Short mmCIF file of C-alpha atoms and ligand atoms in Angstrom, two decimals:
data_model
loop_
_atom_site.label_atom_id
_atom_site.label_comp_id
_atom_site.label_asym_id
_atom_site.label_seq_id
_atom_site.Cartn_x
_atom_site.Cartn_y
_atom_site.Cartn_z
CA MET B 1 111.49 111.08 149.51
CA LYS B 2 107.79 111.31 148.80
CA ILE B 3 106.90 108.82 146.10
CA SER B 4 103.62 108.04 144.36
CA VAL B 5 103.25 104.63 142.75
CA ILE B 6 100.69 104.14 139.99
CA GLY B 7 99.41 100.56 139.74
CA CYS B 8 99.31 98.12 142.65
CA GLY B 9 100.23 94.86 140.94
CA TYR B 10 103.36 92.86 141.78
CA VAL B 11 105.78 95.50 140.59
CA GLY B 12 104.04 98.56 142.04
CA LEU B 13 103.29 97.06 145.40
CA VAL B 14 106.70 95.45 145.98
CA THR B 15 108.57 98.52 144.75
CA GLY B 16 106.45 100.91 146.84
CA ILE B 17 106.69 98.87 150.03
CA GLY B 18 110.42 98.35 149.39
CA PHE B 19 110.95 102.11 149.17
CA ALA B 20 108.82 102.57 152.30
CA GLU B 21 111.14 100.19 154.15
CA LEU B 22 114.04 102.40 153.07
CA GLY B 23 112.40 105.34 154.83
CA ASN B 24 110.42 106.98 152.00
CA SER B 25 106.72 107.83 152.21
CA ILE B 26 104.55 106.25 149.59
CA ILE B 27 101.12 106.96 148.08
CA PHE B 28 99.76 104.10 146.01
CA VAL B 29 97.23 104.83 143.27
CA ASP B 30 94.95 102.23 141.75
CA THR B 31 91.58 102.32 140.00
CA ASP B 32 90.46 99.16 141.81
CA ASP B 33 88.53 99.82 145.06
CA VAL B 34 89.25 96.35 146.37
CA LYS B 35 93.03 96.79 146.04
CA VAL B 36 92.95 100.27 147.57
CA ASN B 37 90.94 99.07 150.56
CA MET B 38 93.10 96.01 151.08
CA ILE B 39 96.34 97.99 151.03
CA ASN B 40 94.90 100.49 153.51
CA ALA B 41 93.98 97.55 155.74
CA LEU B 42 97.63 96.37 155.47
CA LYS B 43 96.63 93.35 153.38
CA THR B 44 98.26 92.42 150.10
CA PRO B 45 95.93 91.89 147.12
CA ILE B 46 98.49 89.48 145.61
CA TYR B 47 100.43 86.60 147.15
CA GLU B 48 104.11 87.42 147.45
CA PRO B 49 106.21 85.84 150.21
CA GLY B 50 107.19 88.37 152.91
CA LEU B 51 105.18 91.25 151.48
CA GLU B 52 102.41 91.38 154.07
CA GLU B 53 104.92 91.31 156.94
CA LEU B 54 106.81 94.17 155.30
CA MET B 55 103.55 96.12 154.92
CA GLY B 56 102.82 95.63 158.62
CA ARG B 57 106.29 96.78 159.55
CA ASN B 58 105.93 99.97 157.51
CA LYS B 59 102.49 100.90 158.74
CA GLY B 60 102.05 104.67 158.57
CA ARG B 61 104.62 105.12 155.79
CA PHE B 62 102.18 104.39 152.97
CA TYR B 63 98.55 104.53 151.99
CA ALA B 64 96.50 103.93 148.84
CA THR B 65 94.01 106.14 147.02
CA LYS B 66 92.15 106.31 143.72
CA ASP B 67 92.90 110.03 143.44
CA TYR B 68 95.79 110.89 141.10
CA ARG B 69 95.64 114.58 141.93
CA GLU B 70 96.12 113.98 145.64
CA ALA B 71 98.99 111.56 144.96
CA ILE B 72 100.85 113.86 142.56
CA GLN B 73 100.37 116.96 144.72
CA ASN B 74 101.79 115.16 147.73
CA SER B 75 104.80 113.47 146.13
CA GLU B 76 108.00 114.45 144.35
CA VAL B 77 108.43 111.37 142.19
CA THR B 78 105.82 109.20 140.45
CA LEU B 79 106.58 105.63 139.43
CA ILE B 80 104.36 104.26 136.65
CA CYS B 81 103.97 100.54 137.44
CA VAL B 82 100.82 99.64 135.49
CA GLY B 83 100.53 96.45 133.44
CA THR B 84 101.43 96.18 129.76
CA PRO B 85 99.56 93.04 128.69
CA SER B 86 99.53 91.40 125.25
CA MET B 87 96.90 92.11 122.61
CA GLU B 88 95.45 89.24 120.54
CA ASP B 89 98.23 89.57 117.93
CA GLY B 90 101.03 89.56 120.54
CA SER B 91 101.65 93.31 120.34
CA ILE B 92 101.81 95.33 123.54
CA ASP B 93 98.65 96.89 125.00
CA LEU B 94 99.61 100.37 126.19
CA SER B 95 96.13 101.46 127.27
CA TYR B 96 96.96 101.49 131.01
CA VAL B 97 100.25 103.32 130.44
CA LYS B 98 98.48 105.93 128.30
CA ALA B 99 95.64 106.35 130.78
CA SER B 100 98.05 106.88 133.66
CA ALA B 101 100.15 109.35 131.63
CA GLU B 102 96.98 111.34 130.93
CA GLN B 103 96.01 111.46 134.58
CA ILE B 104 99.54 112.37 135.67
CA GLY B 105 99.62 115.14 133.05
CA ARG B 106 96.31 116.57 134.24
CA SER B 107 97.47 116.52 137.84
CA LEU B 108 100.79 118.15 136.92
CA SER B 109 98.95 121.04 135.25
CA GLU B 110 97.82 122.03 138.76
CA LYS B 111 101.21 121.61 140.41
CA ASP B 112 103.87 124.32 140.56
CA GLU B 113 106.79 122.36 142.04
CA TYR B 114 109.15 120.28 139.94
CA HIS B 115 108.06 116.63 139.64
CA ILE B 116 109.69 113.52 138.22
CA VAL B 117 107.83 110.83 136.31
CA VAL B 118 109.51 107.43 136.03
CA VAL B 119 108.23 104.64 133.78
CA LYS B 120 108.84 101.27 135.43
CA SER B 121 106.30 99.33 133.38
CA THR B 122 107.92 97.21 130.66
CA VAL B 123 107.52 99.23 127.46
CA LEU B 124 109.10 98.83 124.02
CA PRO B 125 112.04 101.07 123.10
CA GLY B 126 110.78 104.53 122.21
CA THR B 127 107.55 104.36 124.23
CA THR B 128 108.58 106.71 127.07
CA GLU B 129 109.71 109.49 124.74
CA GLU B 130 107.31 108.96 121.85
CA ILE B 131 104.09 108.08 123.69
CA VAL B 132 104.28 108.86 127.43
CA LYS B 133 106.09 112.20 127.03
CA PRO B 134 103.70 113.81 124.49
CA ILE B 135 100.64 112.73 126.53
CA ILE B 136 101.98 114.25 129.76
CA GLU B 137 103.10 117.39 127.92
CA LYS B 138 99.71 117.83 126.25
CA GLU B 139 97.70 117.32 129.43
CA SER B 140 99.98 119.37 131.69
CA GLY B 141 100.95 122.16 129.31
CA LYS B 142 104.54 121.65 130.54
CA ARG B 143 107.74 120.54 128.83
CA ALA B 144 109.56 117.32 129.71
CA PHE B 145 113.20 117.62 130.85
CA GLU B 146 112.60 121.28 131.69
CA ASP B 147 109.38 121.73 133.65
CA PHE B 148 109.16 118.12 134.79
CA GLY B 149 111.57 115.20 134.82
CA LEU B 150 111.06 111.98 132.87
CA ALA B 151 112.96 108.69 133.12
CA MET B 152 112.71 104.99 132.40
CA ASN B 153 113.85 102.59 135.12
CA PRO B 154 113.08 98.95 134.32
CA GLU B 155 112.37 96.44 137.07
CA PHE B 156 113.84 92.95 137.17
CA LEU B 157 111.75 91.48 140.00
CA ARG B 158 110.91 87.78 139.91
CA GLU B 159 107.54 86.84 141.33
CA GLY B 160 107.98 84.78 144.45
CA ASN B 161 111.42 86.37 145.04
CA ALA B 162 110.38 89.95 144.47
CA ILE B 163 111.28 91.33 147.92
CA GLU B 164 114.77 89.89 147.84
CA ASP B 165 115.21 91.07 144.25
CA PHE B 166 114.13 94.59 145.27
CA PHE B 167 116.67 94.86 148.09
CA LYS B 168 119.49 92.93 146.41
CA PRO B 169 119.29 93.67 142.69
CA ASP B 170 122.08 92.57 140.31
CA ARG B 171 121.96 96.03 138.75
CA ILE B 172 119.91 99.18 138.52
CA VAL B 173 119.31 100.66 135.09
CA ILE B 174 118.42 104.33 134.88
CA GLY B 175 117.38 105.74 131.49
CA VAL B 176 117.47 109.54 131.51
CA ARG B 177 118.02 112.55 129.29
CA ASP B 178 118.50 115.45 131.69
CA GLU B 179 120.89 115.95 134.57
CA SER B 180 118.25 116.94 137.09
CA THR B 181 116.25 113.70 136.69
CA ARG B 182 119.49 111.75 136.81
CA SER B 183 120.52 113.20 140.16
CA TRP B 184 117.04 112.64 141.64
CA LEU B 185 117.14 108.98 140.66
CA GLU B 186 120.68 108.53 141.89
CA GLU B 187 119.49 109.94 145.20
CA LEU B 188 116.48 107.60 145.24
CA TYR B 189 118.77 104.57 144.76
CA ARG B 190 121.62 105.76 147.01
CA PHE B 191 121.18 102.85 149.46
CA PHE B 192 121.83 100.24 146.80
CA SER B 193 125.41 99.10 146.32
CA CYS B 194 124.98 97.13 143.07
CA PRO B 195 126.25 98.46 139.72
CA LYS B 196 124.11 101.34 138.44
CA LEU B 197 124.01 101.82 134.72
CA VAL B 198 122.87 105.20 133.45
CA THR B 199 121.79 105.16 129.80
CA ASP B 200 119.54 107.07 127.47
CA ILE B 201 115.85 106.32 127.82
CA LYS B 202 115.33 103.90 124.94
CA THR B 203 118.44 101.90 125.81
CA ALA B 204 116.99 101.34 129.31
CA GLU B 205 113.74 100.14 127.70
CA MET B 206 115.67 97.73 125.45
CA ILE B 207 117.82 96.37 128.30
CA LYS B 208 114.65 94.99 129.90
CA TYR B 209 113.49 93.28 126.68
CA ALA B 210 116.92 91.93 125.81
CA SER B 211 117.32 90.53 129.34
CA ASN B 212 113.98 88.76 129.29
CA ALA B 213 114.56 87.53 125.73
CA PHE B 214 117.91 86.07 126.76
CA LEU B 215 116.47 84.35 129.84
CA ALA B 216 113.68 82.84 127.72
CA THR B 217 116.21 81.76 125.10
CA LYS B 218 118.31 80.06 127.76
CA ILE B 219 115.27 78.09 128.94
CA SER B 220 114.16 77.03 125.46
CA PHE B 221 117.75 76.11 124.64
CA ALA B 222 117.96 73.98 127.79
CA ASN B 223 114.68 72.33 126.81
CA GLU B 224 115.80 71.60 123.26
CA ILE B 225 119.06 70.05 124.45
CA GLY B 226 117.05 68.34 127.22
CA ASN B 227 114.74 66.72 124.67
CA ILE B 228 117.76 65.31 122.83
CA CYS B 229 119.21 64.08 126.15
CA LYS B 230 115.95 62.29 126.94
CA LYS B 231 116.03 60.44 123.61
CA LEU B 232 119.65 59.48 124.26
CA GLY B 233 118.86 58.26 127.78
CA MET B 234 120.71 61.06 129.57
CA ASP B 235 119.96 63.44 132.39
CA ALA B 236 119.87 67.03 131.09
CA TYR B 237 120.49 68.38 134.61
CA ARG B 238 123.83 66.60 134.77
CA VAL B 239 124.70 67.93 131.33
CA PHE B 240 123.86 71.54 132.27
CA GLU B 241 125.77 71.21 135.52
CA GLY B 242 128.82 70.71 133.36
CA VAL B 243 127.85 73.41 130.88
CA GLY B 244 127.07 76.02 133.55
CA LEU B 245 130.50 75.72 135.14
CA ASP B 246 131.91 77.69 132.23
CA HIS B 247 132.02 81.24 133.63
CA ARG B 248 131.06 82.62 130.22
CA ILE B 249 127.80 80.66 130.40
CA ASN B 250 126.68 80.67 134.10
CA PRO B 251 124.51 77.90 135.61
CA ALA B 252 121.28 79.91 136.18
CA PHE B 253 118.15 79.43 134.07
CA PHE B 254 119.16 76.05 132.70
CA ARG B 255 116.41 74.12 134.48
CA ALA B 256 115.05 72.08 131.61
CA GLY B 257 111.42 71.05 131.95
CA ILE B 258 108.13 72.21 130.50
CA GLY B 259 109.09 75.79 129.70
CA PHE B 260 108.43 79.30 130.88
CA GLY B 261 105.14 80.96 131.76
CA GLY B 262 104.24 84.02 133.79
CA SER B 263 103.32 87.59 133.23
CA CYS B 264 106.61 88.68 131.67
CA LEU B 265 108.71 86.31 129.59
CA PRO B 266 106.04 85.08 127.12
CA LYS B 267 104.41 88.47 126.59
CA ASP B 268 107.66 90.40 126.34
CA ILE B 269 109.14 88.02 123.76
CA ARG B 270 105.96 88.21 121.68
CA ALA B 271 105.92 92.02 121.86
CA LEU B 272 109.56 92.17 120.78
CA ILE B 273 108.86 89.79 117.88
CA ARG B 274 105.96 91.99 116.70
CA ARG B 275 108.06 95.14 116.95
CA ALA B 276 110.96 93.52 115.10
CA GLU B 277 108.59 92.46 112.32
CA GLU B 278 107.21 95.98 112.05
CA LEU B 279 110.80 97.12 111.57
CA GLY B 280 111.22 94.61 108.73
CA GLU B 281 113.40 92.25 110.79
CA GLN B 282 113.07 88.45 110.94
CA PRO B 283 113.49 87.56 114.64
CA ARG B 284 114.25 83.89 113.93
CA ILE B 285 115.74 83.03 117.30
CA LEU B 286 112.90 84.66 119.24
CA ARG B 287 110.26 82.86 117.16
CA ALA B 288 111.99 79.54 117.79
CA VAL B 289 112.14 80.30 121.53
CA ILE B 290 108.34 80.64 121.60
CA GLU B 291 107.81 77.58 119.39
CA VAL B 292 109.93 75.33 121.64
CA ASN B 293 108.12 76.74 124.66
CA GLU B 294 104.65 76.00 123.27
CA ASN B 295 105.52 72.40 122.42
CA GLN B 296 107.38 71.56 125.59
CA PRO B 297 104.36 71.01 127.94
CA LEU B 298 102.75 68.69 125.39
CA ARG B 299 105.73 66.36 125.77
CA LEU B 300 104.37 65.45 129.19
CA ILE B 301 101.22 64.10 127.55
CA GLU B 302 103.28 62.11 125.04
CA LEU B 303 105.24 60.56 127.92
CA LEU B 304 102.01 59.79 129.76
CA LYS B 305 100.68 57.97 126.72
CA LYS B 306 103.66 55.61 126.79
CA HIS B 307 102.22 54.22 130.03
CA VAL B 308 98.47 54.92 129.83
CA GLN B 309 97.31 53.99 126.33
CA SER B 310 93.91 55.67 126.28
CA LEU B 311 93.35 58.74 128.42
CA ARG B 312 89.57 58.63 127.99
CA GLY B 313 87.91 58.49 131.41
CA LYS B 314 91.26 58.25 133.26
CA LYS B 315 91.74 60.48 136.27
CA ILE B 316 94.91 62.52 135.73
CA GLY B 317 96.21 64.50 138.68
CA ILE B 318 97.89 67.85 137.98
CA LEU B 319 100.28 68.80 140.77
CA GLY B 320 100.90 72.53 140.51
CA LEU B 321 98.93 75.19 138.64
CA ALA B 322 100.93 78.38 139.33
CA PHE B 323 103.40 79.34 136.59
CA LYS B 324 106.16 78.76 139.14
CA PRO B 325 106.42 78.07 142.88
CA GLY B 326 105.98 80.89 145.40
CA THR B 327 103.12 82.63 143.60
CA ASP B 328 99.36 82.36 143.04
CA ASP B 329 99.80 83.67 139.48
CA VAL B 330 98.57 81.38 136.69
CA ARG B 331 99.21 83.71 133.77
CA GLU B 332 100.59 81.64 130.87
CA SER B 333 101.11 78.76 133.28
CA ARG B 334 102.14 75.58 131.49
CA ALA B 335 99.27 73.90 133.36
CA ILE B 336 96.81 75.69 131.08
CA LEU B 337 98.10 74.01 127.90
CA ILE B 338 98.36 70.64 129.65
CA VAL B 339 94.85 70.72 131.11
CA LYS B 340 93.35 71.83 127.77
CA LYS B 341 95.03 68.94 125.97
CA LEU B 342 93.98 66.41 128.63
CA ILE B 343 90.35 67.57 128.34
CA GLU B 344 90.55 67.23 124.54
CA GLU B 345 91.77 63.66 125.01
CA GLY B 346 88.79 62.84 127.21
CA ALA B 347 90.70 62.56 130.50
CA ARG B 348 89.19 63.55 133.88
CA VAL B 349 91.39 66.23 135.37
CA LEU B 350 91.97 66.52 139.12
CA ALA B 351 94.07 69.57 140.01
CA TYR B 352 95.84 70.93 143.07
CA ASP B 353 98.07 73.88 143.92
CA PRO B 354 98.97 75.28 147.36
CA LYS B 355 98.18 78.88 146.29
CA ALA B 356 96.79 79.12 142.77
CA VAL B 357 93.55 77.09 142.81
CA GLU B 358 91.26 80.14 142.96
CA ASN B 359 92.94 81.80 140.00
CA PHE B 360 92.97 78.56 138.00
CA ARG B 361 89.31 77.88 138.77
CA LYS B 362 88.41 81.10 136.94
CA LEU B 363 89.92 79.59 133.77
CA PHE B 364 88.73 76.00 134.32
CA PRO B 365 85.62 76.04 136.52
CA ASP B 366 84.55 72.54 135.43
CA ILE B 367 87.54 70.36 136.28
CA GLU B 368 87.85 68.76 139.73
CA TYR B 369 90.07 70.24 142.43
CA ALA B 370 91.65 68.22 145.23
CA SER B 371 91.73 69.74 148.70
CA SER B 372 95.31 68.59 149.30
CA ALA B 373 98.28 67.23 147.42
CA GLU B 374 97.95 63.95 149.37
CA GLU B 375 94.34 63.55 148.22
CA LEU B 376 95.38 64.20 144.61
CA VAL B 377 98.14 61.58 144.75
CA ALA B 378 95.81 59.03 146.34
CA GLU B 379 92.98 59.52 143.85
CA SER B 380 94.76 59.85 140.49
CA ASP B 381 95.39 57.10 137.96
CA ALA B 382 98.51 59.03 136.95
CA ILE B 383 100.15 62.22 138.19
CA MET B 384 101.75 65.05 136.28
CA ILE B 385 104.09 67.43 138.11
CA VAL B 386 103.72 70.89 136.58
CA THR B 387 105.07 73.28 139.27
CA GLU B 388 107.98 72.47 141.58
CA TRP B 389 106.44 73.48 144.93
CA ARG B 390 108.80 72.33 147.70
CA ASP B 391 105.94 70.52 149.49
CA PHE B 392 105.72 68.10 146.59
CA GLU B 393 109.01 66.61 147.83
CA ASN B 394 107.11 65.34 150.89
CA LEU B 395 104.49 63.24 149.12
CA ASP B 396 104.32 59.47 148.99
CA TYR B 397 104.62 58.50 145.32
CA ARG B 398 105.01 54.77 145.90
CA GLY B 399 102.97 52.63 143.52
CA LYS B 400 102.14 55.63 141.31
CA ILE B 401 102.67 56.61 137.69
CA VAL B 402 104.39 60.01 137.74
CA ILE B 403 105.20 62.15 134.70
CA ASP B 404 107.41 64.96 135.93
CA GLY B 405 107.86 68.30 134.17
CA ARG B 406 109.82 69.97 136.98
CA ARG B 407 112.00 67.32 138.62
CA ILE B 408 110.79 66.36 142.06
CA GLU B 409 113.54 64.10 143.43
CA ARG B 410 111.28 62.08 145.73
CA ALA B 411 108.96 61.14 142.87
CA MET B 412 112.00 60.19 140.81
CA LYS B 413 113.17 57.80 143.53
CA GLU B 414 109.85 56.32 144.62
CA ALA B 415 107.27 56.23 141.84
CA LYS B 416 106.36 52.84 140.34
CA ILE B 417 106.62 54.31 136.86
CA TYR B 418 108.50 57.59 136.51
CA GLU B 419 109.25 59.73 133.45
CA GLY B 420 111.06 63.05 133.58
CA VAL B 421 110.56 65.29 130.60
CA CYS B 422 114.27 65.92 129.91
CA TRP B 423 115.90 63.30 132.14
C1 UDX F 501 110.86 87.17 134.95
C2 UDX F 501 112.29 87.70 135.02
O1 UDX F 501 113.13 86.71 135.64
C3 UDX F 501 112.34 89.01 135.79
O2 UDX F 501 113.65 89.54 135.80
C4 UDX F 501 111.38 89.99 135.11
O3 UDX F 501 111.35 91.22 135.77
C5 UDX F 501 109.98 89.41 135.04
O4 UDX F 501 110.02 88.15 134.37
P1 UDX F 501 109.19 85.87 136.58
O5 UDX F 501 108.27 85.80 135.40
O6 UDX F 501 108.64 86.29 137.88
O7 UDX F 501 110.43 86.85 136.27
O8 UDX F 501 109.80 84.41 136.80
P2 UDX F 501 111.13 83.61 136.44
O9 UDX F 501 111.75 83.14 137.69
O10 UDX F 501 111.96 84.36 135.48
O11 UDX F 501 110.49 82.33 135.73
C6 UDX F 501 109.74 82.44 134.53
C7 UDX F 501 109.33 81.08 134.02
O12 UDX F 501 110.46 80.37 133.55
C8 UDX F 501 108.66 80.18 135.06
O13 UDX F 501 107.55 79.53 134.46
C9 UDX F 501 109.74 79.17 135.43
O14 UDX F 501 109.21 77.93 135.82
C10 UDX F 501 110.48 79.05 134.10
N1 UDX F 501 111.90 78.65 134.25
C11 UDX F 501 112.79 79.46 134.88
C12 UDX F 501 112.33 77.45 133.72
O15 UDX F 501 111.54 76.70 133.12
N2 UDX F 501 113.65 77.11 133.83
C13 UDX F 501 114.57 77.89 134.45
O16 UDX F 501 115.74 77.50 134.50
C14 UDX F 501 114.12 79.10 135.00
#
């Protein structure tokens, strides 16, 4: 199939290259010259394990352009994969989705053949039919579900594992209204053997939010129980090992620690809270999930203060800046809250991450950065582990004060003074 992909962030790029690997031809569209040029030079503008190799292997099956018209004319299906960030008040910013719908609509006005538009960006229930559809219809002069197809197909890719998640998804959710779009999408996903759930469009939109809300709830729940375990002198990991063995519960996403960050969970939960409030609902559980998550990183500082009375002038090493291992993404990373608080307390911050230093430096240009994890360990008065990069298992923590938010076993065994946040 000929597919155009709008937006070359994590979702767009991984999805497009994944479909290229399956034999489709892909045209990427982005407004950013740098991204377009990099993709055409077979380089990835983001760090995602395995992606650049996959790009190299599929050379000739994809290219990138800034020109919507060219992309729509030369494809049968368009996947909207642009970002939906948070506004100041937590509500969802749809400006990129709206802008791409406008451009797609304009391009469709010049195209005679049938075309399918699929929203993959995370959008609140109702958005595809109430916002995207009227924009495309207005700009194209065509009618959805008759002259062109429209669907919502949420993605469930985890950064750092995105390639594997693309090829081996737990499920594929296809939100459609008309038969023709449905059969096109079933054809597009024919190589995947996982369960495929076909729903109406707004149910597909809600499945994405409810999934992310549940994952976030599981983490905050693990952290709340973990905090109680810590006070009682127990290891939360041992507790959740026992809990997760219940098949109704499942062991995944019970890693207690300093909470969730990233480009999806925090923003999606906030957007759902705002929408629920607009509907006159009181989303008590979701609010508590965010509250637990905001407090959790600060527990590391409390634990540090048990061992280092005044932080003023002390050099505190932050091991890990990415919101999780395997990515250079620092969006909503727990490191941000921790570094802010340490600066407030007068500490000198020395930071290190294998991939995310450049992105973190944009937020905190004035703190110090170590050139290696070994240097950070050697030079810090105390160390805080904020991201569980595997390499951190190879460091020598002997004689050190380590406050661990992510459970690095070696530090647990070796450090002179060791505190785990929930263990
Ligand atoms: C998430 C969803 O998992 C994915 O399905 C969706 O499409 C996008 O959002 P992602 O943000 O890439 O993916 O990362 P994820 O692996 O879900 O981790 C999110 C955050 O939760 C990270 O900061 C991670 O450290 C934290 N986390 C995860 C925990 O603290 N404990 C856990 O048990 C699991």
